[in-house]
C-alpha cells in the first residue's frame, strides 16, 4: 500500500540530500564529509539530515 502524503509534499528520493546526511551519520561519518558545495541548498539539506540523525541517535537520545 502506498503512503498517503499531505498536499504539496514530495516523498524523499533515495538521493535526497537530507536522507543521505542521515545515512552518513548512521554510518559514523563526520559532518565535514558533506559532499555538496557550501553555498548550495543540497549542502544545507544534507547538514540538516545529519544533525537530525545526531539528535535522534546520539548516545542518551535513543528511545
mmCIF file with all atom_site columns, C-alpha atoms in Angstrom:
data_model
loop_
_atom_site.group_PDB
_atom_site.id
_atom_site.type_symbol
_atom_site.label_atom_id
_atom_site.label_alt_id
_atom_site.label_comp_id
_atom_site.label_asym_id
_atom_site.label_entity_id
_atom_site.label_seq_id
_atom_site.pdbx_PDB_ins_code
_atom_site.Cartn_x
_atom_site.Cartn_y
_atom_site.Cartn_z
_atom_site.occupancy
_atom_site.B_iso_or_equiv
_atom_site.pdbx_formal_charge
_atom_site.auth_seq_id
_atom_site.auth_comp_id
_atom_site.auth_asym_id
_atom_site.auth_atom_id
_atom_site.pdbx_PDB_model_num
ATOM 1  C CA . UNK A 1 1  ? 0.000  0.000  0.000  1.00 0.00 ? 1  UNK A CA 1
ATOM 2  C CA . UNK A 1 2  ? 1.423  3.406  -0.907 1.00 0.00 ? 2  UNK A CA 1
ATOM 3  C CA . UNK A 1 3  ? 1.979  6.115  1.657  1.00 0.00 ? 3  UNK A CA 1
ATOM 4  C CA . UNK A 1 4  ? -0.504 8.990  1.652  1.00 0.00 ? 4  UNK A CA 1
ATOM 5  C CA . UNK A 1 5  ? 1.354  12.294 1.692  1.00 0.00 ? 5  UNK A CA 1
ATOM 6  C CA . UNK A 1 6  ? -0.049 15.679 2.721  1.00 0.00 ? 6  UNK A CA 1
ATOM 7  C CA . UNK A 1 7  ? -0.975 18.013 -0.130 1.00 0.00 ? 7  UNK A CA 1
ATOM 8  C CA . UNK A 1 8  ? 2.024  19.789 -1.701 1.00 0.00 ? 8  UNK A CA 1
ATOM 9  C CA . UNK A 1 9  ? 4.546  17.398 -0.157 1.00 0.00 ? 9  UNK A CA 1
ATOM 10 C CA . UNK A 1 10 ? 7.064  15.297 -2.007 1.00 0.00 ? 10 UNK A CA 1
ATOM 11 C CA . UNK A 1 11 ? 8.329  11.920 -0.901 1.00 0.00 ? 11 UNK A CA 1
ATOM 12 C CA . UNK A 1 12 ? 12.117 11.932 -0.468 1.00 0.00 ? 12 UNK A CA 1
ATOM 13 C CA . UNK A 1 13 ? 14.004 10.173 -3.216 1.00 0.00 ? 13 UNK A CA 1
ATOM 14 C CA . UNK A 1 14 ? 16.842 7.761  -2.410 1.00 0.00 ? 14 UNK A CA 1
ATOM 15 C CA . UNK A 1 15 ? 19.227 10.548 -3.471 1.00 0.00 ? 15 UNK A CA 1
ATOM 16 C CA . UNK A 1 16 ? 17.595 13.206 -1.268 1.00 0.00 ? 16 UNK A CA 1
ATOM 17 C CA . UNK A 1 17 ? 20.452 15.127 0.427  1.00 0.00 ? 17 UNK A CA 1
ATOM 18 C CA . UNK A 1 18 ? 18.736 15.017 3.828  1.00 0.00 ? 18 UNK A CA 1
ATOM 19 C CA . UNK A 1 19 ? 18.345 11.232 3.594  1.00 0.00 ? 19 UNK A CA 1
ATOM 20 C CA . UNK A 1 20 ? 21.996 10.943 2.565  1.00 0.00 ? 20 UNK A CA 1
ATOM 21 C CA . UNK A 1 21 ? 23.043 13.083 5.540  1.00 0.00 ? 21 UNK A CA 1
ATOM 22 C CA . UNK A 1 22 ? 21.057 10.870 7.897  1.00 0.00 ? 22 UNK A CA 1
ATOM 23 C CA . UNK A 1 23 ? 22.645 7.764  6.394  1.00 0.00 ? 23 UNK A CA 1
ATOM 24 C CA . UNK A 1 24 ? 26.094 9.346  6.705  1.00 0.00 ? 24 UNK A CA 1
ATOM 25 C CA . UNK A 1 25 ? 25.588 9.977  10.420 1.00 0.00 ? 25 UNK A CA 1
ATOM 26 C CA . UNK A 1 26 ? 24.370 6.428  10.966 1.00 0.00 ? 26 UNK A CA 1
ATOM 27 C CA . UNK A 1 27 ? 27.472 5.181  9.106  1.00 0.00 ? 27 UNK A CA 1
ATOM 28 C CA . UNK A 1 28 ? 29.704 7.116  11.503 1.00 0.00 ? 28 UNK A CA 1
ATOM 29 C CA . UNK A 1 29 ? 30.803 9.812  9.054  1.00 0.00 ? 29 UNK A CA 1
ATOM 30 C CA . UNK A 1 30 ? 31.585 13.319 10.359 1.00 0.00 ? 30 UNK A CA 1
ATOM 31 C CA . UNK A 1 31 ? 29.578 16.308 9.184  1.00 0.00 ? 31 UNK A CA 1
ATOM 32 C CA . UNK A 1 32 ? 32.688 17.534 7.367  1.00 0.00 ? 32 UNK A CA 1
ATOM 33 C CA . UNK A 1 33 ? 32.060 14.728 4.827  1.00 0.00 ? 33 UNK A CA 1
ATOM 34 C CA . UNK A 1 34 ? 29.200 16.759 3.315  1.00 0.00 ? 34 UNK A CA 1
ATOM 35 C CA . UNK A 1 35 ? 29.796 16.312 -0.445 1.00 0.00 ? 35 UNK A CA 1
ATOM 36 C CA . UNK A 1 36 ? 27.837 19.362 -1.611 1.00 0.00 ? 36 UNK A CA 1
ATOM 37 C CA . UNK A 1 37 ? 29.180 22.890 -2.234 1.00 0.00 ? 37 UNK A CA 1
ATOM 38 C CA . UNK A 1 38 ? 28.894 25.085 0.870  1.00 0.00 ? 38 UNK A CA 1
ATOM 39 C CA . UNK A 1 39 ? 26.542 27.640 -0.713 1.00 0.00 ? 39 UNK A CA 1
ATOM 40 C CA . UNK A 1 40 ? 24.113 25.087 -2.179 1.00 0.00 ? 40 UNK A CA 1
ATOM 41 C CA . UNK A 1 41 ? 20.674 24.109 -0.925 1.00 0.00 ? 41 UNK A CA 1
ATOM 42 C CA . UNK A 1 42 ? 21.790 20.484 -1.037 1.00 0.00 ? 42 UNK A CA 1
ATOM 43 C CA . UNK A 1 43 ? 24.587 21.255 1.451  1.00 0.00 ? 43 UNK A CA 1
ATOM 44 C CA . UNK A 1 44 ? 22.040 22.688 3.891  1.00 0.00 ? 44 UNK A CA 1
ATOM 45 C CA . UNK A 1 45 ? 19.650 19.762 3.394  1.00 0.00 ? 45 UNK A CA 1
ATOM 46 C CA . UNK A 1 46 ? 22.455 17.214 3.912  1.00 0.00 ? 46 UNK A CA 1
ATOM 47 C CA . UNK A 1 47 ? 23.587 19.046 7.061  1.00 0.00 ? 47 UNK A CA 1
ATOM 48 C CA . UNK A 1 48 ? 20.017 19.119 8.379  1.00 0.00 ? 48 UNK A CA 1
ATOM 49 C CA . UNK A 1 49 ? 19.638 15.363 7.827  1.00 0.00 ? 49 UNK A CA 1
ATOM 50 C CA . UNK A 1 50 ? 22.967 14.711 9.573  1.00 0.00 ? 50 UNK A CA 1
ATOM 51 C CA . UNK A 1 51 ? 22.047 16.938 12.541 1.00 0.00 ? 51 UNK A CA 1
ATOM 52 C CA . UNK A 1 52 ? 18.568 15.429 12.901 1.00 0.00 ? 52 UNK A CA 1
ATOM 53 C CA . UNK A 1 53 ? 20.132 11.967 12.999 1.00 0.00 ? 53 UNK A CA 1
ATOM 54 C CA . UNK A 1 54 ? 22.600 13.162 15.626 1.00 0.00 ? 54 UNK A CA 1
ATOM 55 C CA . UNK A 1 55 ? 19.743 14.431 17.807 1.00 0.00 ? 55 UNK A CA 1
ATOM 56 C CA . UNK A 1 56 ? 17.789 11.197 17.385 1.00 0.00 ? 56 UNK A CA 1
ATOM 57 C CA . UNK A 1 57 ? 20.560 8.618  17.567 1.00 0.00 ? 57 UNK A CA 1
ATOM 58 C CA . UNK A 1 58 ? 23.264 10.188 19.763 1.00 0.00 ? 58 UNK A CA 1
ATOM 59 C CA . UNK A 1 59 ? 24.098 8.390  22.983 1.00 0.00 ? 59 UNK A CA 1
ATOM 60 C CA . UNK A 1 60 ? 21.407 9.080  25.567 1.00 0.00 ? 60 UNK A CA 1
ATOM 61 C CA . UNK A 1 61 ? 18.823 10.183 22.998 1.00 0.00 ? 61 UNK A CA 1
ATOM 62 C CA . UNK A 1 62 ? 17.739 6.771  21.775 1.00 0.00 ? 62 UNK A CA 1
ATOM 63 C CA . UNK A 1 63 ? 14.251 5.626  22.649 1.00 0.00 ? 63 UNK A CA 1
#
